Amino acid sequence: MKNKIKVYRAMKDLTQEALAQELKVTRQTILAIEKGKYDPSLELAFKIARFFGVPIEEIFTYE
Amino acid sequence: MKQNTFYLLVGVVGLIEVGLFVLSVRLHNPLIITAGFIMGVGLLYVSRLMITDYKEDERSRLITQEAGFRTLEVFWIIFFAVSLGTAVIGFSTPLGIPRPRAIPHDFPRDGVYLGYFGVIQMILLCCIAFLYIGFRIYYAHKYGEWDTDEE
């Protein structure tokens, strides 16, 4: 699964640590998601999409 | 409580358990180490809940679950096989019924060396810890635990 978290994070000028704190996860989790090493749960994926104010399919793409 | 304080506590509890084990052997009373061990582990479980500087999330839980499951998957076969062997020793009597024994005067003496099975169990349980650590390292690496980036 691909994602655009890094892009949206850059648009909001957020660090991984700041995003992690907002989503109540660790920085390593954000990093692992961005690198495609870990696919988040549906709940976390929705949280991320809601945080950036976009539909979930805008951030996550299934390949 | 800080995470390092917890690790210190683990060390202290471990030393106390060793002391209780020696005491149990000397007093020929297995209840001391059995009860002491349960209390020690209980104390550590409660203390673990008080750690403030450790953040657990769904990825770290997944790593723990995967490592725990794989460890169990491998370990139960070895443990069951050894247990079966020990059961054979225990039941290797006519009609497969354990021989009735008189109450030993110098407890614990074991005519069929079942007591040594406890030692084998302990060795195996030490192996399970290493097996778990190995699986944990593997899954932590797989799910990007030690990855770094430009930030």
Short mmCIF file of C-alpha atoms in Angstrom, two decimals:
data_model
loop_
_atom_site.label_atom_id
_atom_site.label_comp_id
_atom_site.label_asym_id
_atom_site.label_seq_id
_atom_site.Cartn_x
_atom_site.Cartn_y
_atom_site.Cartn_z
CA MET A 1 0.00 0.00 0.00
CA LYS A 2 1.31 3.44 -0.95
CA ASN A 3 0.63 6.65 0.89
CA LYS A 4 1.16 10.40 0.62
CA ILE A 5 1.63 11.15 4.31
CA LYS A 6 5.02 12.71 3.70
CA VAL A 7 3.56 15.07 1.10
CA TYR A 8 0.68 16.16 3.32
CA ARG A 9 3.01 16.49 6.27
CA ALA A 10 5.24 18.77 4.24
CA MET A 11 2.24 20.83 3.16
CA LYS A 12 1.30 21.37 6.80
CA ASP A 13 4.96 21.84 7.76
CA LEU A 14 4.75 19.12 10.37
CA THR A 15 7.52 16.93 11.72
CA GLN A 16 7.03 13.20 12.16
CA GLU A 17 7.19 13.72 15.91
CA ALA A 18 4.45 16.37 15.84
CA LEU A 19 2.18 14.21 13.68
CA ALA A 20 2.85 11.22 15.92
CA GLN A 21 1.84 13.22 18.98
CA GLU A 22 -1.37 14.36 17.30
CA LEU A 23 -2.26 10.78 16.39
CA LYS A 24 -1.05 9.34 19.73
CA VAL A 25 1.44 6.95 18.14
CA THR A 26 5.23 6.83 18.13
CA ARG A 27 7.42 8.65 15.64
CA GLN A 28 8.76 5.28 14.49
CA THR A 29 5.24 4.28 13.49
CA ILE A 30 4.84 7.37 11.28
CA LEU A 31 8.25 6.70 9.76
CA ALA A 32 7.41 3.03 9.15
CA ILE A 33 4.10 3.98 7.48
CA GLU A 34 5.79 6.58 5.28
CA LYS A 35 8.42 4.07 4.21
CA GLY A 36 5.76 1.45 3.48
CA LYS A 37 7.12 -0.94 6.08
CA TYR A 38 3.95 -0.93 8.11
CA ASP A 39 0.32 -0.70 6.98
CA PRO A 40 -1.73 1.16 9.59
CA SER A 41 -4.97 -0.18 10.98
CA LEU A 42 -8.18 1.11 9.44
CA GLU A 43 -8.74 3.22 12.55
CA LEU A 44 -5.33 4.89 12.31
CA ALA A 45 -5.71 5.38 8.56
CA PHE A 46 -9.01 7.20 9.14
CA LYS A 47 -7.43 9.27 11.90
CA ILE A 48 -4.64 10.32 9.53
CA ALA A 49 -7.10 11.21 6.75
CA ARG A 50 -9.31 13.14 9.19
CA PHE A 51 -6.29 14.99 10.56
CA PHE A 52 -5.33 16.20 7.10
CA GLY A 53 -8.97 16.84 6.21
CA VAL A 54 -9.03 14.67 3.09
CA PRO A 55 -10.74 11.40 2.11
CA ILE A 56 -8.83 8.27 3.08
CA GLU A 57 -8.30 7.22 -0.55
CA GLU A 58 -6.56 10.52 -1.19
CA ILE A 59 -3.75 9.51 1.18
CA PHE A 60 -3.70 5.73 0.88
CA THR A 61 -3.59 3.85 -2.42
CA TYR A 62 -3.86 0.08 -2.64
CA GLU A 63 -1.62 -1.49 -5.25
CA MET B 1 8.25 5.37 37.04
CA LYS B 2 11.00 5.61 34.44
CA GLN B 3 11.72 2.65 32.19
CA ASN B 4 15.28 2.34 33.50
CA THR B 5 13.97 2.23 37.08
CA PHE B 6 11.77 -0.66 36.01
CA TYR B 7 14.78 -2.53 34.59
CA LEU B 8 16.59 -1.98 37.89
CA LEU B 9 13.59 -3.40 39.70
CA VAL B 10 13.67 -6.44 37.40
CA GLY B 11 17.30 -7.01 38.40
CA VAL B 12 16.54 -6.69 42.12
CA VAL B 13 13.56 -9.04 41.88
CA GLY B 14 15.73 -11.51 39.93
CA LEU B 15 18.36 -11.50 42.69
CA ILE B 16 15.69 -12.00 45.35
CA GLU B 17 14.30 -14.94 43.38
CA VAL B 18 17.76 -16.56 43.27
CA GLY B 19 18.00 -16.10 47.04
CA LEU B 20 14.55 -17.63 47.52
CA PHE B 21 15.52 -20.57 45.32
CA VAL B 22 18.62 -21.28 47.42
CA LEU B 23 16.55 -20.93 50.59
CA SER B 24 13.93 -23.30 49.20
CA VAL B 25 16.56 -25.91 48.40
CA ARG B 26 18.19 -25.60 51.81
CA LEU B 27 14.89 -25.80 53.70
CA HIS B 28 13.51 -28.49 51.39
CA ASN B 29 10.43 -26.37 50.90
CA PRO B 30 9.32 -25.83 47.28
CA LEU B 31 6.50 -23.53 48.37
CA ILE B 32 8.94 -20.70 49.17
CA ILE B 33 10.23 -20.33 45.62
CA THR B 34 6.84 -21.12 44.03
CA ALA B 35 4.99 -18.44 46.00
CA GLY B 36 7.96 -16.05 45.81
CA PHE B 37 8.15 -16.36 42.05
CA ILE B 38 4.44 -15.71 41.55
CA MET B 39 4.63 -12.67 43.84
CA GLY B 40 7.77 -11.40 42.10
CA VAL B 41 6.24 -11.63 38.64
CA GLY B 42 3.03 -10.05 39.94
CA LEU B 43 5.03 -7.15 41.34
CA LEU B 44 6.79 -6.67 38.00
CA TYR B 45 3.51 -6.76 36.06
CA VAL B 46 2.03 -4.10 38.34
CA SER B 47 5.22 -2.01 38.13
CA ARG B 48 5.18 -2.22 34.34
CA LEU B 49 1.83 -0.44 34.33
CA MET B 50 3.44 2.50 36.12
CA ILE B 51 6.10 3.19 33.49
CA THR B 52 5.54 6.72 32.21
CA ASP B 53 8.19 7.18 29.52
CA TYR B 54 7.25 4.26 27.30
CA LYS B 55 4.69 4.75 24.56
CA GLU B 56 2.95 1.72 23.13
CA ASP B 57 0.96 1.92 19.93
CA GLU B 58 -0.56 -0.48 17.40
CA ARG B 59 2.74 -1.15 15.61
CA SER B 60 4.63 -2.03 18.79
CA ARG B 61 1.71 -4.22 19.88
CA LEU B 62 1.82 -5.98 16.52
CA ILE B 63 5.55 -6.67 16.94
CA THR B 64 4.91 -8.14 20.40
CA GLN B 65 2.00 -10.24 19.15
CA GLU B 66 3.85 -11.62 16.14
CA ALA B 67 6.96 -12.44 18.17
CA GLY B 68 4.89 -14.05 20.93
CA PHE B 69 2.84 -16.13 18.49
CA ARG B 70 5.88 -17.39 16.56
CA THR B 71 7.67 -18.25 19.80
CA LEU B 72 4.69 -20.24 21.01
CA GLU B 73 4.36 -21.95 17.64
CA VAL B 74 7.94 -23.23 17.80
CA PHE B 75 8.18 -23.76 21.52
CA TRP B 76 5.14 -25.88 22.27
CA ILE B 77 6.47 -28.68 20.04
CA ILE B 78 9.78 -28.86 21.91
CA PHE B 79 8.14 -28.52 25.29
CA PHE B 80 5.46 -31.12 24.54
CA ALA B 81 8.04 -33.58 23.22
CA VAL B 82 10.15 -33.29 26.40
CA SER B 83 7.02 -33.57 28.54
CA LEU B 84 5.98 -36.72 26.68
CA GLY B 85 9.39 -38.23 27.36
CA THR B 86 9.04 -37.43 31.03
CA ALA B 87 5.55 -38.87 31.12
CA VAL B 88 6.98 -42.12 29.74
CA ILE B 89 9.45 -42.21 32.64
CA GLY B 90 6.63 -41.57 35.09
CA PHE B 91 4.36 -44.24 33.69
CA SER B 92 6.97 -46.88 32.84
CA THR B 93 5.67 -49.31 35.41
CA PRO B 94 3.58 -52.48 35.11
CA LEU B 95 0.08 -51.72 33.79
CA GLY B 96 1.18 -48.16 33.21
CA ILE B 97 0.18 -47.17 36.70
CA PRO B 98 2.66 -45.24 38.81
CA ARG B 99 4.19 -47.31 41.60
CA PRO B 100 2.82 -46.44 45.02
CA ARG B 101 5.58 -44.97 47.11
CA ALA B 102 6.06 -44.50 50.78
CA ILE B 103 6.24 -40.90 51.95
CA PRO B 104 9.91 -39.99 51.72
CA HIS B 105 11.61 -38.95 54.95
CA ASP B 106 14.05 -36.58 53.33
CA PHE B 107 11.72 -34.79 50.96
CA PRO B 108 12.15 -34.08 48.07
CA ARG B 109 13.66 -37.36 46.89
CA ASP B 110 12.45 -38.65 43.59
CA GLY B 111 12.82 -42.27 42.71
CA VAL B 112 12.22 -41.84 38.99
CA TYR B 113 14.24 -38.62 38.68
CA LEU B 114 11.22 -36.55 37.80
CA GLY B 115 12.76 -33.72 39.78
CA TYR B 116 15.36 -33.34 37.07
CA PHE B 117 12.55 -32.58 34.65
CA GLY B 118 12.13 -29.29 36.51
CA VAL B 119 15.72 -28.44 35.60
CA ILE B 120 15.11 -29.32 31.95
CA GLN B 121 11.98 -27.18 32.05
CA MET B 122 13.96 -24.25 33.39
CA ILE B 123 16.59 -24.63 30.67
CA LEU B 124 13.84 -24.76 28.05
CA LEU B 125 12.16 -21.70 29.54
CA CYS B 126 15.47 -19.84 29.33
CA CYS B 127 15.63 -20.87 25.66
CA ILE B 128 12.10 -19.52 25.11
CA ALA B 129 13.31 -16.11 26.26
CA PHE B 130 16.13 -16.11 23.69
CA LEU B 131 13.77 -17.39 21.01
CA TYR B 132 11.31 -14.60 21.80
CA ILE B 133 14.06 -11.95 21.70
CA GLY B 134 15.19 -13.31 18.33
CA PHE B 135 11.69 -13.15 16.87
CA ARG B 136 11.17 -9.71 18.39
CA ILE B 137 14.32 -8.39 16.74
CA TYR B 138 13.22 -9.89 13.43
CA TYR B 139 9.73 -8.35 13.52
CA ALA B 140 10.97 -5.03 14.91
CA HIS B 141 13.35 -4.84 11.94
CA LYS B 142 10.55 -5.86 9.55
CA TYR B 143 8.23 -3.12 10.83
CA GLY B 144 10.86 -0.42 10.75
CA GLU B 145 11.77 -0.09 14.42
CA TRP B 146 15.32 1.10 13.82
CA ASP B 147 14.83 2.94 10.55
CA THR B 148 16.05 6.50 10.28
CA ASP B 149 15.41 9.24 7.80
CA GLU B 150 16.49 12.77 7.09
CA GLU B 151 14.59 14.28 10.02
#
